[in-house]
GROMACS .gro file of C-alpha atoms in nm:
model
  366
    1UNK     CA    1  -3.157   0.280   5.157
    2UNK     CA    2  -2.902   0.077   5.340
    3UNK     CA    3  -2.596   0.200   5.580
    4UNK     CA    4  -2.311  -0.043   5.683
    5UNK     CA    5  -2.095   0.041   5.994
    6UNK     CA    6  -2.184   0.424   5.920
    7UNK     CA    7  -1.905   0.446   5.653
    8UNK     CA    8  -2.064   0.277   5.352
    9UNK     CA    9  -2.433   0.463   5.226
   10UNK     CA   10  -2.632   0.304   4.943
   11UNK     CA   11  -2.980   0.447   4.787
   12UNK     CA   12  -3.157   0.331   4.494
   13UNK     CA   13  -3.544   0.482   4.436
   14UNK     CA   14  -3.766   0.405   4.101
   15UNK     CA   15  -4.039   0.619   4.021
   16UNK     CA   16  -4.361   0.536   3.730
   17UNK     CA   17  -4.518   0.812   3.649
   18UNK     CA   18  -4.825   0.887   3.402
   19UNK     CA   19  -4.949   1.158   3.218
   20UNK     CA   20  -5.282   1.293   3.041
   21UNK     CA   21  -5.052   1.473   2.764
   22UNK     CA   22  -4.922   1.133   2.604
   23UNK     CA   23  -5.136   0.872   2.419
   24UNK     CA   24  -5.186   0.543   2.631
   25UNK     CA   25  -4.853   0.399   2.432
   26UNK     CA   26  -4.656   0.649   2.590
   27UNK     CA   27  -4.835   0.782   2.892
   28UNK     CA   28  -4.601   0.588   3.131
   29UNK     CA   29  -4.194   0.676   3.208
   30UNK     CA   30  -4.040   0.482   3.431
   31UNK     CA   31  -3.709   0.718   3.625
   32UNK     CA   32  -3.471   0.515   3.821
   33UNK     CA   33  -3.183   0.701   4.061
   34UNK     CA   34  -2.930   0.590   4.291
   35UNK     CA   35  -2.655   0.732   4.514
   36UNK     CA   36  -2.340   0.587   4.729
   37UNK     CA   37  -2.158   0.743   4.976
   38UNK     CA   38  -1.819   0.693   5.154
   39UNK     CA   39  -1.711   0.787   5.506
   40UNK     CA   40  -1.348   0.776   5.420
   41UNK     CA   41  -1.260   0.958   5.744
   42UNK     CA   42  -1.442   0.630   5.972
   43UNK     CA   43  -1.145   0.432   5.804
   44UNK     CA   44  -0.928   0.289   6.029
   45UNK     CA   45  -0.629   0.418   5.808
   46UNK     CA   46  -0.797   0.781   5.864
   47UNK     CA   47  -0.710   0.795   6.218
   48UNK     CA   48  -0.336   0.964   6.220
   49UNK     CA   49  -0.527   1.264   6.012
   50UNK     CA   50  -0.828   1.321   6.226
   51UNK     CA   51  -0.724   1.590   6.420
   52UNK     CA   52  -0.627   1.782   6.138
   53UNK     CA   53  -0.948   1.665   5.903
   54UNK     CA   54  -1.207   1.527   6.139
   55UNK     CA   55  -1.461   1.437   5.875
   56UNK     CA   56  -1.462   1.359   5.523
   57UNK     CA   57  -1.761   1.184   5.328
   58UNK     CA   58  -1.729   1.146   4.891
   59UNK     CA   59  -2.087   1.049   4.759
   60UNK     CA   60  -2.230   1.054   4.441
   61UNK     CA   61  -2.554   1.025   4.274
   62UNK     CA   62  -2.667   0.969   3.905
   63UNK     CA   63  -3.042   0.964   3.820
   64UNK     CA   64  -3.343   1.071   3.571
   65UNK     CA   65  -3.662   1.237   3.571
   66UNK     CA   66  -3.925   1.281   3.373
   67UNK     CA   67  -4.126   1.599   3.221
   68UNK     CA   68  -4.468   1.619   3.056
   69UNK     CA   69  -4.537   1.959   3.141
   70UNK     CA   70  -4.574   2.262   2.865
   71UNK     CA   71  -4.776   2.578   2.954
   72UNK     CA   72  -5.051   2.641   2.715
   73UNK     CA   73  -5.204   2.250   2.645
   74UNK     CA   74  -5.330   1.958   2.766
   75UNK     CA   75  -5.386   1.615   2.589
   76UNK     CA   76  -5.141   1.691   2.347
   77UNK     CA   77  -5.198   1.371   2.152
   78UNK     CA   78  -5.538   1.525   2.085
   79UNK     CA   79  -5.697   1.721   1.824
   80UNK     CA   80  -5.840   2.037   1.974
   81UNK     CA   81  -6.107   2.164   1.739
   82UNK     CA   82  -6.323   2.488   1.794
   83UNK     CA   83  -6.630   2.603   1.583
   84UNK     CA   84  -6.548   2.922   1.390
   85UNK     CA   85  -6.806   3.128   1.154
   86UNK     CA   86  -6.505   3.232   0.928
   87UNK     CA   87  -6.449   2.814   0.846
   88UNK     CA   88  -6.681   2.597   0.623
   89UNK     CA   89  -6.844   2.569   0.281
   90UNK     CA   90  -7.086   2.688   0.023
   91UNK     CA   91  -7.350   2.495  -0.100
   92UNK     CA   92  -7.625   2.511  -0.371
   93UNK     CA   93  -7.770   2.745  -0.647
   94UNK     CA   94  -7.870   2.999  -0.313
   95UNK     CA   95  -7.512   3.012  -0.253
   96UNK     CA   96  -7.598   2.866   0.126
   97UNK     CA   97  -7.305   2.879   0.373
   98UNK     CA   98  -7.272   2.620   0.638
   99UNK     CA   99  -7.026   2.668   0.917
  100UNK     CA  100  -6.719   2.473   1.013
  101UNK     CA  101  -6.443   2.385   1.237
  102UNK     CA  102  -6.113   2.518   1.326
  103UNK     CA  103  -5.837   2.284   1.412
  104UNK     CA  104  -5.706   2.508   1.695
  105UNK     CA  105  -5.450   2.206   1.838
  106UNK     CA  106  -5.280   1.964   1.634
  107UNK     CA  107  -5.248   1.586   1.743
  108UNK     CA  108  -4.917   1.520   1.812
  109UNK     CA  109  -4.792   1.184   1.975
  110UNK     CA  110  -4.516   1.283   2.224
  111UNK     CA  111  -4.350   1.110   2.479
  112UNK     CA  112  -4.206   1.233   2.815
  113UNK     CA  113  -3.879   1.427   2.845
  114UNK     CA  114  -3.633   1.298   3.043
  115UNK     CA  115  -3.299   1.452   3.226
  116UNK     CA  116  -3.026   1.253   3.330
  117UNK     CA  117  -2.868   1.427   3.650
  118UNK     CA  118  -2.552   1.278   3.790
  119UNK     CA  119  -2.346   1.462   4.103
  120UNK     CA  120  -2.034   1.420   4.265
  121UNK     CA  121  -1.959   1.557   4.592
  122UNK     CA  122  -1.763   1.592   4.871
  123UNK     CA  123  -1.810   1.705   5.270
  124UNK     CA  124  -1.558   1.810   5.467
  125UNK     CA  125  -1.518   1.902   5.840
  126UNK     CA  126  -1.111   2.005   5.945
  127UNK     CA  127  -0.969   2.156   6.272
  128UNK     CA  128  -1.174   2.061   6.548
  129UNK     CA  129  -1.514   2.096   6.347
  130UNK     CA  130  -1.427   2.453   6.315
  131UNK     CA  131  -1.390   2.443   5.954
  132UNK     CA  132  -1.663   2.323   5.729
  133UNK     CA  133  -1.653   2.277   5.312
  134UNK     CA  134  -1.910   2.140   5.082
  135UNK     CA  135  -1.840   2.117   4.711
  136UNK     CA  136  -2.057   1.981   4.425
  137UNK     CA  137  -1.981   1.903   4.072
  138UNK     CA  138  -2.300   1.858   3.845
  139UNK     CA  139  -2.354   1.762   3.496
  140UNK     CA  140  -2.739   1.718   3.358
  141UNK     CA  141  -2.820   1.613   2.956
  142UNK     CA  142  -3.157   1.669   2.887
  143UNK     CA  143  -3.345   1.533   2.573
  144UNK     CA  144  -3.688   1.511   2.426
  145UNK     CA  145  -3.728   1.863   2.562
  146UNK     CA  146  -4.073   1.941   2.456
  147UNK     CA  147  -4.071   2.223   2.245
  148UNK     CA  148  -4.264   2.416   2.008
  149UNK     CA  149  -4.173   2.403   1.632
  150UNK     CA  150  -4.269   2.773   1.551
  151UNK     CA  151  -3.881   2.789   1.335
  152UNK     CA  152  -3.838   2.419   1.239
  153UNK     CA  153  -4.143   2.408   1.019
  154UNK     CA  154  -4.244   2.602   0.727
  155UNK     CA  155  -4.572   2.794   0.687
  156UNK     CA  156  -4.641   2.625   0.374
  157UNK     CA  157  -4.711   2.292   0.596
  158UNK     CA  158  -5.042   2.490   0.730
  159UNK     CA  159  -5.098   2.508   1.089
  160UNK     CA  160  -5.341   2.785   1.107
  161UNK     CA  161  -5.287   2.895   1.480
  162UNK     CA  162  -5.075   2.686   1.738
  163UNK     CA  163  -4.771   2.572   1.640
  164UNK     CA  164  -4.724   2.189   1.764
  165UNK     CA  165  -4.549   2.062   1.994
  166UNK     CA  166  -4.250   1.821   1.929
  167UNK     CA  167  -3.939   1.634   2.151
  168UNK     CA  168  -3.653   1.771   1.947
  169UNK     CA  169  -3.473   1.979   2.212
  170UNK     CA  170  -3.152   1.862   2.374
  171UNK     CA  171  -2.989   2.115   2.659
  172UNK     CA  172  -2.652   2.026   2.845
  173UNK     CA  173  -2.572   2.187   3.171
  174UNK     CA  174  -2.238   2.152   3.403
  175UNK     CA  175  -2.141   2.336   3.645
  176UNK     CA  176  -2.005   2.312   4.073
  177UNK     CA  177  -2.183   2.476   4.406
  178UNK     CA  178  -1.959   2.497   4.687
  179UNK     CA  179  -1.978   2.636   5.053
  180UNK     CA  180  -1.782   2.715   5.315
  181UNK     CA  181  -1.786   2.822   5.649
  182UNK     CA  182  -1.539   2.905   5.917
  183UNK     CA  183  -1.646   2.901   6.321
  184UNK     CA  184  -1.463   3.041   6.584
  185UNK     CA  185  -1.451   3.006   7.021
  186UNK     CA  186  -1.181   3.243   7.071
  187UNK     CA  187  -1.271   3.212   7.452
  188UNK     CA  188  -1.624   3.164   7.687
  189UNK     CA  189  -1.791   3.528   7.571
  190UNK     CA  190  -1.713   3.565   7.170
  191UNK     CA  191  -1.720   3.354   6.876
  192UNK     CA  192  -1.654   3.458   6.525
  193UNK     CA  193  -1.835   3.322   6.210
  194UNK     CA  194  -1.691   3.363   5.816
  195UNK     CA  195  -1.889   3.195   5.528
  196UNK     CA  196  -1.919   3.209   5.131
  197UNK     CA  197  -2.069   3.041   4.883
  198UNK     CA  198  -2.049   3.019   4.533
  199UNK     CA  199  -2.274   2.845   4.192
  200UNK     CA  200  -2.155   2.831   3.839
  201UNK     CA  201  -2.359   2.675   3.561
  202UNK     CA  202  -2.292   2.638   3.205
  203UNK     CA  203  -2.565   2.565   2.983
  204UNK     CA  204  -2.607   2.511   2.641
  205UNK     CA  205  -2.808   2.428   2.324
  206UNK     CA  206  -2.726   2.083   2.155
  207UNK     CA  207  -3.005   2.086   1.948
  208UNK     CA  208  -3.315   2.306   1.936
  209UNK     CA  209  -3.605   2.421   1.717
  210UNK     CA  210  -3.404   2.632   1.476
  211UNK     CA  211  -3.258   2.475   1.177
  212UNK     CA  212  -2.909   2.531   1.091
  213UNK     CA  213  -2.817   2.876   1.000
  214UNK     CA  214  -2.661   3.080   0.755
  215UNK     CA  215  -2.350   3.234   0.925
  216UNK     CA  216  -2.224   3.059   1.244
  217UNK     CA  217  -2.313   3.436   1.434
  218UNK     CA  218  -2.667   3.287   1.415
  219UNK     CA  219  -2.655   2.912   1.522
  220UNK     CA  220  -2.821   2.842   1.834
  221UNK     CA  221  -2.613   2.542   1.899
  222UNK     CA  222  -2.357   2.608   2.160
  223UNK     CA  223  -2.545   2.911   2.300
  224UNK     CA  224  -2.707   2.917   2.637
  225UNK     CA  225  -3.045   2.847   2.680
  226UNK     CA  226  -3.179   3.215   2.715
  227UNK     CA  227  -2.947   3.376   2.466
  228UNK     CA  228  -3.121   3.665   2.262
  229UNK     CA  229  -3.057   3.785   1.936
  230UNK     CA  230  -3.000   4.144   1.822
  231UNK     CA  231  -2.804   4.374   1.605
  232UNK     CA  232  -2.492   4.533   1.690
  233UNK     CA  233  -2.443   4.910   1.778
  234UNK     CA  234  -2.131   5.022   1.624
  235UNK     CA  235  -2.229   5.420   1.693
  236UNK     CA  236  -2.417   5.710   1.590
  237UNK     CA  237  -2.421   5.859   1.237
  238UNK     CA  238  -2.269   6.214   1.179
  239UNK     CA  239  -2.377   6.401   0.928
  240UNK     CA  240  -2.029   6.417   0.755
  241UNK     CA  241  -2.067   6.007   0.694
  242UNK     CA  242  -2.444   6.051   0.539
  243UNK     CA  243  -2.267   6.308   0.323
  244UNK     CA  244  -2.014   6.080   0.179
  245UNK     CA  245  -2.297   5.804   0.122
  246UNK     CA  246  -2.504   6.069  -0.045
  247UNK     CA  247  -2.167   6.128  -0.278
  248UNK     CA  248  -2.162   5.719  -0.308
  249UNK     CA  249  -2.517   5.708  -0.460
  250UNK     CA  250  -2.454   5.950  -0.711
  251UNK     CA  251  -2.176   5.792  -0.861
  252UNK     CA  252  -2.205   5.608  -1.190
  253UNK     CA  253  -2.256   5.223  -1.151
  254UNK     CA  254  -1.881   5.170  -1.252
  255UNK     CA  255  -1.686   5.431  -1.089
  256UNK     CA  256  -1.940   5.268  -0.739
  257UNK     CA  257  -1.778   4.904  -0.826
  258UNK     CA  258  -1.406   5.119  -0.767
  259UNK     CA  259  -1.512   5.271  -0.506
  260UNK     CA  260  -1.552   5.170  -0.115
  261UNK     CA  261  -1.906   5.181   0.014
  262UNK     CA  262  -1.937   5.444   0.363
  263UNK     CA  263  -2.125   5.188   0.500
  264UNK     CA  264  -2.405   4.957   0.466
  265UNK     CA  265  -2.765   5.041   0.375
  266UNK     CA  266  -2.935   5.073   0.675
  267UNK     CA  267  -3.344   5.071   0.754
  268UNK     CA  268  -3.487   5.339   0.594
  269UNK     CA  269  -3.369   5.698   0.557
  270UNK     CA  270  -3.070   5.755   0.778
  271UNK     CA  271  -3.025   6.091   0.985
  272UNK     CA  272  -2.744   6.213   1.173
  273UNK     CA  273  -2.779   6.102   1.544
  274UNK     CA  274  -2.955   5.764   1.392
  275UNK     CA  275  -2.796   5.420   1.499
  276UNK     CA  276  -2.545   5.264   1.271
  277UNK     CA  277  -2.565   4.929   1.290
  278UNK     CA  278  -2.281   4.597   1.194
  279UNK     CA  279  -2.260   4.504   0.891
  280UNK     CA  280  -2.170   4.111   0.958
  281UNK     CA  281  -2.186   3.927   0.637
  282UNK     CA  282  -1.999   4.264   0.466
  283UNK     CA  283  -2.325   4.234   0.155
  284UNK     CA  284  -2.382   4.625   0.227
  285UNK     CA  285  -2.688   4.593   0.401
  286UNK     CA  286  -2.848   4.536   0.708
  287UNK     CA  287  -3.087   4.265   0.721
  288UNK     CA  288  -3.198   3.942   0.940
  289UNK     CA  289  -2.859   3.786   0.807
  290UNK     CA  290  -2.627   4.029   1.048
  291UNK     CA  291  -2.827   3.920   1.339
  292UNK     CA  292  -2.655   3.786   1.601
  293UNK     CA  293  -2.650   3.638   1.965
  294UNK     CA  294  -2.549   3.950   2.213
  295UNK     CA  295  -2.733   3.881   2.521
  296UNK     CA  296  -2.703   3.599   2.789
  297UNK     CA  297  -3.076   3.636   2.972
  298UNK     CA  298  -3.142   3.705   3.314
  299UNK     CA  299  -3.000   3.357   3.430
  300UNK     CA  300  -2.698   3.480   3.596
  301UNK     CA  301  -2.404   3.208   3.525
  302UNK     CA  302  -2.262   3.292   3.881
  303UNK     CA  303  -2.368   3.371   4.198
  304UNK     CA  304  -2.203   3.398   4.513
  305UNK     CA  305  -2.199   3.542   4.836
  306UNK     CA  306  -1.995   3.587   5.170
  307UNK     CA  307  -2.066   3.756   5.507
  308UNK     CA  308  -1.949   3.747   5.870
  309UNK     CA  309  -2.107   3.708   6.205
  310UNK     CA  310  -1.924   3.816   6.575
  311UNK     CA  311  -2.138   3.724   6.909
  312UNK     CA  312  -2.029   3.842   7.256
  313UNK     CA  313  -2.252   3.650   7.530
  314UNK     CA  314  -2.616   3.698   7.386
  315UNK     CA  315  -2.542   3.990   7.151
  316UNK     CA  316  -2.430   3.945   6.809
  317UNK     CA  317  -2.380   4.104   6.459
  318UNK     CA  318  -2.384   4.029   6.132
  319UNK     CA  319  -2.330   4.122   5.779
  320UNK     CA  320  -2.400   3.899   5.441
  321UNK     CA  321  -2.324   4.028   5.049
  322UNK     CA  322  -2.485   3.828   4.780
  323UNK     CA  323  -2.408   3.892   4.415
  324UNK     CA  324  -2.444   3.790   4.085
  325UNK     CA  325  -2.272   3.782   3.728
  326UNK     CA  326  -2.335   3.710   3.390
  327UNK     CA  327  -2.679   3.816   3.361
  328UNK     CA  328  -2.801   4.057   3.139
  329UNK     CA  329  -3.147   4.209   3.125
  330UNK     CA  330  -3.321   4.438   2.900
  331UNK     CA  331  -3.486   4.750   3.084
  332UNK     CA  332  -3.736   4.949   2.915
  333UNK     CA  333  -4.041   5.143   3.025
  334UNK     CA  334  -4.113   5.513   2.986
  335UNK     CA  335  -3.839   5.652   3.263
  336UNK     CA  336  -3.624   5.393   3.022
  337UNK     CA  337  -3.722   5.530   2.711
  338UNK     CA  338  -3.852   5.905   2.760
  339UNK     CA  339  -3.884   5.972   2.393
  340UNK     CA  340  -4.097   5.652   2.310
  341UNK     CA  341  -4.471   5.694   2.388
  342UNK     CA  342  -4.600   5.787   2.677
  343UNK     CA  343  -4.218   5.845   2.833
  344UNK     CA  344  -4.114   6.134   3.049
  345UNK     CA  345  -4.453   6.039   3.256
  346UNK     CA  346  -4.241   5.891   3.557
  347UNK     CA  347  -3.936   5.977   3.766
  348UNK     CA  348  -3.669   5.968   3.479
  349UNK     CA  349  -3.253   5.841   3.487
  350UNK     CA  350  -3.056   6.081   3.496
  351UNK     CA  351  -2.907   5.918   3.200
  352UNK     CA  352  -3.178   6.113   2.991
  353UNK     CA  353  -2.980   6.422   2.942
  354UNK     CA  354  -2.708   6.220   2.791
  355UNK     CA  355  -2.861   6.261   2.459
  356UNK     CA  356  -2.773   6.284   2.080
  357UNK     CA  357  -2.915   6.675   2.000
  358UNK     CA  358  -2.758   6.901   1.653
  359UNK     CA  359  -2.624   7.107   1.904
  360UNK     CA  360  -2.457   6.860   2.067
  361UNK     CA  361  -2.373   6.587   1.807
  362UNK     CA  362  -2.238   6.330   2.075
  363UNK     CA  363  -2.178   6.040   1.914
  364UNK     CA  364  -2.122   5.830   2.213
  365UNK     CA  365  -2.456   5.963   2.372
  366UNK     CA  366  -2.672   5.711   2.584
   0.00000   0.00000   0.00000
C-alpha cells in the first residue's frame, strides 16, 4: 500500500493459491488486485467549496479471485471407483460370477474459476460533516464457473451415477450500493439522525449447462442466475369449455382441420375446476416445449432500507424499515397445500376457503 500527502492512495495485493481438486498442471491460480484512490477535496483548488462539501474521495478497484470449491467432491481430476455386487462378469462352464467396480466419479481435469471484480466509488461528506453519502458501482464477469453437465451431455455418453463436473459457466453481474445518512445538533440536548440505503444487482446467464433451446421462452441465456422454469396458469376450466372440446373430438378429421381447436390437449383427462395451462408454441398441446422461465428465485434484485433516530440528553429513539423486491419464492407445505397429503394437519391460510367447488365454480379461486 502506499499514501502520498493523504490525497493520493495506491494498493496492489497478489495472491497463489492451490487446490486438491485440480491435477498438479493446474492446481495453482495466481489472482492479482489493485485499487487507487483520490482525495480530490485535499486539492488546493478544493478549498473555495469546502464549506459546502467538506470531503470528497473517488477510488476504484479492479481485481480477481479464484474458486475451486463444488459441494459434493473432492479430487475432481480423480477417478472415484466403489465396489458394487450388481457390476462384473461371468466366467466358465459353472456360470461363476466375479464382482466388479463402479465408476462412481469421473476424472475430469478442471482448472480454477476465476471472477474479475472491478468497483468504482465515491465518498462524500457536505455541510459541516452533517451529511454523509457513499455510492458504489460494481460490475463482476465470472468464467470457468464449475458446473455440472447433467443437460449438456446426453445419456447415451454413459455416466452411470454423477454427472461430471466441467468449467463451461459464464455469469455477469452489475449493479450500485449506496448509503446515506443525515446528522443533526439542532442545539446542546437533541440531535436528529435520517439514513437509507439501497443495493441493486443484475445478474445474468452468458453461458451455462443447457444447450440452446427450442423457442427463445426457454433459453437460459440472459436469465438470472436462479430463474425457474414452469408452465403458465391461464385459469380454471368450466365445464362449458370441456363441452365444446368434447364436440371438437367428435368431429370428422376434415370438418376438425376447419374448425378452431377450444384449447390445447392438456395432461390427462381434464375436469372442470382443473388448471388450464399456455399453450406457447400454439402445436395444441401441452408439453416440455411451452415451458418457460416465470420465477426470479429468492435473490431479491433490491433491497433497501431507511429509518430515523432522535436523542434528547441520554435518551433516544429509534425506528429502521428494511425491505426487499424482486424475489419470488415458492411456499408449499401442508397449511400451503391442504388437499395434498397429509394437509389440513397444521394451522391453515385463510386462503383455503378460496376454493374451486361445483357449487361454487370460481374460476379465479386460489
Amino acid at each position: 500500500t502506499y499514501s502520498w500527502d493523504d490525497k493520493y492512495f495506491a494498493e496492489f495485493n497478489i495472491g497463489h493459491n492451490g487446490a486438491e481438486n485440480f491435477s498438479p498442471k493446474h492446481r495453482y491460480g495466481t489472482f492479482p488486485a489493485f485499487g487507487v484512490g483520490w482525495v480530490v477535496s485535499s486539492e488546493k483548488f478544493w478549498k473555495p467549496l469546502s464549506n459546502i462539501v467538506s470531503f470528497l474521495k473517488i477510488r476504484y478497484t479492479d481485481g480477481r479471485i479464484g474458486n475451486s470449491n463444488v459441494s459434493d467432491r473432492r479430487f475432481m481430476y480423480l477417478d472415484q471407483i466403489s465396489a458394487n455386487g450388481d457390476y462384473g462378469y461371468i466366467l466358465g462352464p459353472n456360470g461363476t460370477k466375479y464382482g466388479g467396480y463402479e465408476t462412481i466419479n469421473n476424472a475430469v481435469d478442471l482448472r480454477w474459476e476465476e471472477a474479475h471484480k472491478q468497483d468504482l466509488g465515491i465518498d462524500l461528506k457536505m455541510f459541516n460533516d452533517d451529511l454523509s453519502i457513499v455510492f458504489d458501482l460494481f460490475k463482476e464477469h465470472r468464467t470457468n464457473i464449475l458446473l455440472k453437465r447433467e443437460n449438456s451431455i446426453p445419456s447415451f455418453i454413459g455416466y452411470n451415477t454423477a454427472s461430471p463436473y466441467g468449467n463451461i459457466g459464464v455469469i455477469d453481474n452489475k449493479g450500485f450500493d449506496g448509503t446515506i445518512e443525515y446528522n443533526k445538533r439542532l442545539n446542546k440536548d437533541w440531535l436528529i439522525s435520517v439514513r437509507g440505503n439501497i443495493t441493486f444487482n443484475n445478474d445474468k446467464w452468458i453461458k451455462g449447462d443447457l444447450p440452446s433451446q427450442k423457442y427463445p421462452w426457454m433459453e437460459q441465456k440472459g436469465r438470472n442466475i436462479l430463474a425457474k422454469t414452469g408452465y403458465i396458469a391461464t385459469g380454471l376450466f368450466t365445464q362449458a369449455q370441456i363441452d365444446d372440446m368434447t364436440r371438437w373430438e367428435s368431429l370428422s378429421e376434415s370438418d376438425r382441420a376447419i374448425t378452431p381447436k377450444p384449447f390445447a390437449t392438456q395432461f390427462g383427462e381434464v375436469k372442470a375446476g382443473d388448471i388450464q395451462y399456455k399453450d406457447l408454441n400454439n402445436d395444441g398441446k401441452i408439453d416440455a416445449y411451452d415451458k418457460a422461465y416465470i420465477c426470479r428465485g429468492d435473490v431479491p434484485q433490491f433491497v433497501y432500507g431507511f429509518g430515523f433516530s432522535l436523542q434528547w440528553k441520554e435518551l433516544s429513539i429509534g425506528m429502521m424499515f428494511q425491505g426487499v423486491q424482486n424475489a419470488e419464492r415458492l411456499l408449499s407445505g401442508s397449511s400451503i397445500q391442504p388437499f395434498c397429503g397429509g394437509g389440513g394437519s397444521g394451522n391453515l391460510y385463510g386462503n383455503i376457503s378460496d376454493r374451486w367447488t361445483e357449487t361454487n365454480p370460481n374460476q379465479n379461486a386460489f
